[in-house]
Amino acid sequence: MFYPVADEEFVEAVRKLLLLEYLEVTYGSLFGESLIIVGQSCPNLKTLRLNSEPEPKFYDEECNDEEALGIAESMPELRHLQLFGNILTNTGLTAILDGCPHLEHLDLRKCFNVRLEGDLEKRCSERIKDLKRTREK
């Protein structure tokens, strides 16, 4: 069942979940500031799944690294990150790799603004044990 929750309500609730290790948000989005609060309030968070609406978002149509930067800034203990359908760019992905040194599983399916090429592709391939790329099923 789906219950819409405002960012403010979500932040108020998550501040009470200090031992939270797994968080999934589906068909919603959190602003970077809210994700920073999640990271600060839940230092044991190991798995984050942000699943956006299944509508395709193509390169240059809409790009925003706010969520990625919030994750990078506040969730250094993440092991598993799913960003299905996110509108992050290579800049956001680079920030996540820099800020989440323990990341082992990364799902970028339908993240059409990410271009895994060159050094970024090499870095992901060497470090991430389980990498799901943009166009994988």
mmCIF file of C-alpha atoms in Angstrom:
data_model
loop_
_atom_site.group_PDB
_atom_site.id
_atom_site.type_symbol
_atom_site.label_atom_id
_atom_site.label_comp_id
_atom_site.label_asym_id
_atom_site.label_seq_id
_atom_site.Cartn_x
_atom_site.Cartn_y
_atom_site.Cartn_z
ATOM 1 C CA MET A 1 0.000 0.000 0.000
ATOM 2 C CA PHE A 2 1.235 3.502 -0.807
ATOM 3 C CA TYR A 3 0.969 6.371 1.649
ATOM 4 C CA PRO A 4 2.324 9.739 0.537
ATOM 5 C CA VAL A 5 4.491 11.377 3.181
ATOM 6 C CA ALA A 6 5.840 14.918 3.139
ATOM 7 C CA ASP A 7 9.580 15.435 3.540
ATOM 8 C CA GLU A 8 9.030 17.123 6.917
ATOM 9 C CA GLU A 9 6.991 14.190 8.259
ATOM 10 C CA PHE A 10 9.547 11.722 6.983
ATOM 11 C CA VAL A 11 12.438 13.603 8.605
ATOM 12 C CA GLU A 12 10.565 13.833 11.903
ATOM 13 C CA ALA A 13 10.004 10.064 11.914
ATOM 14 C CA VAL A 14 13.504 9.074 10.812
ATOM 15 C CA ARG A 15 15.137 11.134 13.572
ATOM 16 C CA LYS A 16 13.739 8.561 16.013
ATOM 17 C CA LEU A 17 15.229 5.563 14.191
ATOM 18 C CA LEU A 18 18.823 5.695 15.365
ATOM 19 C CA LEU A 19 19.448 1.972 14.786
ATOM 20 C CA LEU A 20 17.971 1.880 11.273
ATOM 21 C CA GLU A 21 20.122 -0.154 8.866
ATOM 22 C CA TYR A 22 17.788 -0.470 5.848
ATOM 23 C CA LEU A 23 15.649 2.207 4.206
ATOM 24 C CA GLU A 24 13.598 1.971 1.028
ATOM 25 C CA VAL A 25 11.704 4.882 -0.526
ATOM 26 C CA THR A 26 9.669 3.959 -3.603
ATOM 27 C CA TYR A 27 7.907 6.333 -6.022
ATOM 28 C CA GLY A 28 8.916 9.322 -4.001
ATOM 29 C CA SER A 29 11.891 11.533 -3.733
ATOM 30 C CA LEU A 30 13.777 13.048 -0.883
ATOM 31 C CA PHE A 31 15.610 16.289 -1.153
ATOM 32 C CA GLY A 32 19.330 16.290 -0.476
ATOM 33 C CA GLU A 33 18.809 18.039 2.848
ATOM 34 C CA SER A 34 16.426 15.287 3.991
ATOM 35 C CA LEU A 35 18.944 12.627 3.005
ATOM 36 C CA ILE A 36 21.626 14.410 5.012
ATOM 37 C CA ILE A 37 19.337 14.267 8.051
ATOM 38 C CA VAL A 38 18.731 10.552 7.401
ATOM 39 C CA GLY A 39 22.476 9.940 7.274
ATOM 40 C CA GLN A 40 23.128 11.967 10.414
ATOM 41 C CA SER A 41 20.226 10.404 12.326
ATOM 42 C CA CYS A 42 20.892 6.819 11.232
ATOM 43 C CA PRO A 43 24.648 6.242 11.470
ATOM 44 C CA ASN A 44 24.169 2.460 11.107
ATOM 45 C CA LEU A 45 22.446 2.747 7.716
ATOM 46 C CA LYS A 46 23.914 0.073 5.436
ATOM 47 C CA THR A 47 21.284 -0.165 2.689
ATOM 48 C CA LEU A 48 19.451 2.648 0.928
ATOM 49 C CA ARG A 49 17.020 2.051 -1.910
ATOM 50 C CA LEU A 50 15.576 5.092 -3.703
ATOM 51 C CA ASN A 51 13.264 3.917 -6.453
ATOM 52 C CA SER A 52 11.832 6.655 -8.635
ATOM 53 C CA GLU A 53 8.799 6.524 -10.861
ATOM 54 C CA PRO A 54 9.234 4.102 -13.752
ATOM 55 C CA GLU A 55 8.929 6.832 -16.392
ATOM 56 C CA PRO A 56 12.124 7.164 -18.430
ATOM 57 C CA LYS A 57 14.162 10.315 -17.865
ATOM 58 C CA PHE A 58 16.671 10.871 -20.593
ATOM 59 C CA TYR A 59 20.000 12.674 -20.634
ATOM 60 C CA ASP A 60 19.780 16.478 -20.645
ATOM 61 C CA GLU A 61 16.024 16.337 -20.054
ATOM 62 C CA GLU A 62 16.367 16.614 -16.304
ATOM 63 C CA CYS A 63 19.518 16.279 -14.206
ATOM 64 C CA ASN A 64 19.923 16.807 -10.486
ATOM 65 C CA ASP A 65 22.632 15.616 -8.122
ATOM 66 C CA GLU A 66 20.974 16.881 -4.933
ATOM 67 C CA GLU A 67 20.050 13.406 -3.658
ATOM 68 C CA ALA A 68 23.441 11.970 -4.623
ATOM 69 C CA LEU A 69 25.287 14.774 -2.845
ATOM 70 C CA GLY A 70 23.146 14.276 0.275
ATOM 71 C CA ILE A 71 24.030 10.581 0.276
ATOM 72 C CA ALA A 72 27.721 11.293 -0.298
ATOM 73 C CA GLU A 73 27.863 13.851 2.493
ATOM 74 C CA SER A 74 26.171 11.862 5.222
ATOM 75 C CA MET A 75 26.208 8.083 4.632
ATOM 76 C CA PRO A 76 29.792 6.829 4.821
ATOM 77 C CA GLU A 77 28.751 3.374 6.095
ATOM 78 C CA LEU A 78 26.550 2.433 3.122
ATOM 79 C CA ARG A 79 27.217 -1.004 1.634
ATOM 80 C CA HIS A 80 24.205 -1.249 -0.697
ATOM 81 C CA LEU A 81 22.758 1.604 -2.737
ATOM 82 C CA GLN A 82 19.937 1.352 -5.241
ATOM 83 C CA LEU A 83 19.087 4.495 -7.218
ATOM 84 C CA PHE A 84 16.594 3.047 -9.692
ATOM 85 C CA GLY A 85 15.446 5.768 -12.108
ATOM 86 C CA ASN A 86 17.388 8.546 -10.395
ATOM 87 C CA ILE A 87 18.364 11.709 -12.298
ATOM 88 C CA LEU A 88 21.905 11.946 -10.918
ATOM 89 C CA THR A 89 24.839 12.632 -13.224
ATOM 90 C CA ASN A 90 28.462 11.482 -13.255
ATOM 91 C CA THR A 91 29.215 14.294 -10.795
ATOM 92 C CA GLY A 92 26.762 12.846 -8.284
ATOM 93 C CA LEU A 93 28.047 9.315 -8.791
ATOM 94 C CA THR A 94 31.631 10.469 -8.262
ATOM 95 C CA ALA A 95 30.588 12.187 -5.020
ATOM 96 C CA ILE A 96 28.917 8.968 -3.829
ATOM 97 C CA LEU A 97 32.038 6.928 -4.581
ATOM 98 C CA ASP A 98 34.133 9.480 -2.679
ATOM 99 C CA GLY A 99 31.771 9.727 0.298
ATOM 100 C CA CYS A 100 30.791 6.059 0.662
ATOM 101 C CA PRO A 101 34.073 4.130 0.868
ATOM 102 C CA HIS A 102 32.442 0.821 1.913
ATOM 103 C CA LEU A 103 29.972 0.690 -0.979
ATOM 104 C CA GLU A 104 29.909 -2.810 -2.520
ATOM 105 C CA HIS A 105 26.556 -3.001 -4.316
ATOM 106 C CA LEU A 106 25.360 -0.214 -6.599
ATOM 107 C CA ASP A 107 22.215 -0.289 -8.719
ATOM 108 C CA LEU A 108 22.038 2.444 -11.366
ATOM 109 C CA ARG A 109 19.322 0.925 -13.540
ATOM 110 C CA LYS A 110 17.385 3.557 -15.483
ATOM 111 C CA CYS A 111 19.750 6.328 -14.329
ATOM 112 C CA PHE A 112 20.029 7.629 -17.873
ATOM 113 C CA ASN A 113 22.120 10.701 -16.990
ATOM 114 C CA VAL A 114 25.037 8.556 -15.797
ATOM 115 C CA ARG A 115 27.651 7.757 -18.426
ATOM 116 C CA LEU A 116 29.909 4.984 -17.161
ATOM 117 C CA GLU A 117 32.961 5.623 -19.302
ATOM 118 C CA GLY A 118 36.685 6.083 -18.828
ATOM 119 C CA ASP A 119 37.974 6.599 -15.297
ATOM 120 C CA LEU A 120 34.506 6.507 -13.734
ATOM 121 C CA GLU A 121 33.749 3.131 -15.309
ATOM 122 C CA LYS A 122 37.143 1.801 -14.220
ATOM 123 C CA ARG A 123 36.640 3.052 -10.677
ATOM 124 C CA CYS A 124 33.201 1.436 -10.421
ATOM 125 C CA SER A 125 34.378 -1.841 -11.951
ATOM 126 C CA GLU A 126 37.354 -2.111 -9.601
ATOM 127 C CA ARG A 127 35.547 -1.158 -6.419
ATOM 128 C CA ILE A 128 31.917 -2.213 -6.693
ATOM 129 C CA LYS A 129 31.378 -5.982 -6.364
ATOM 130 C CA ASP A 130 27.826 -5.905 -7.719
ATOM 131 C CA LEU A 131 27.230 -3.126 -10.251
ATOM 132 C CA LYS A 132 23.939 -2.861 -12.117
ATOM 133 C CA ARG A 133 24.303 -0.485 -15.027
ATOM 134 C CA THR A 134 21.820 1.969 -16.494
ATOM 135 C CA ARG A 135 20.310 -0.284 -19.126
ATOM 136 C CA GLU A 136 20.405 -3.627 -17.293
ATOM 137 C CA LYS A 137 17.160 -5.426 -16.535
#
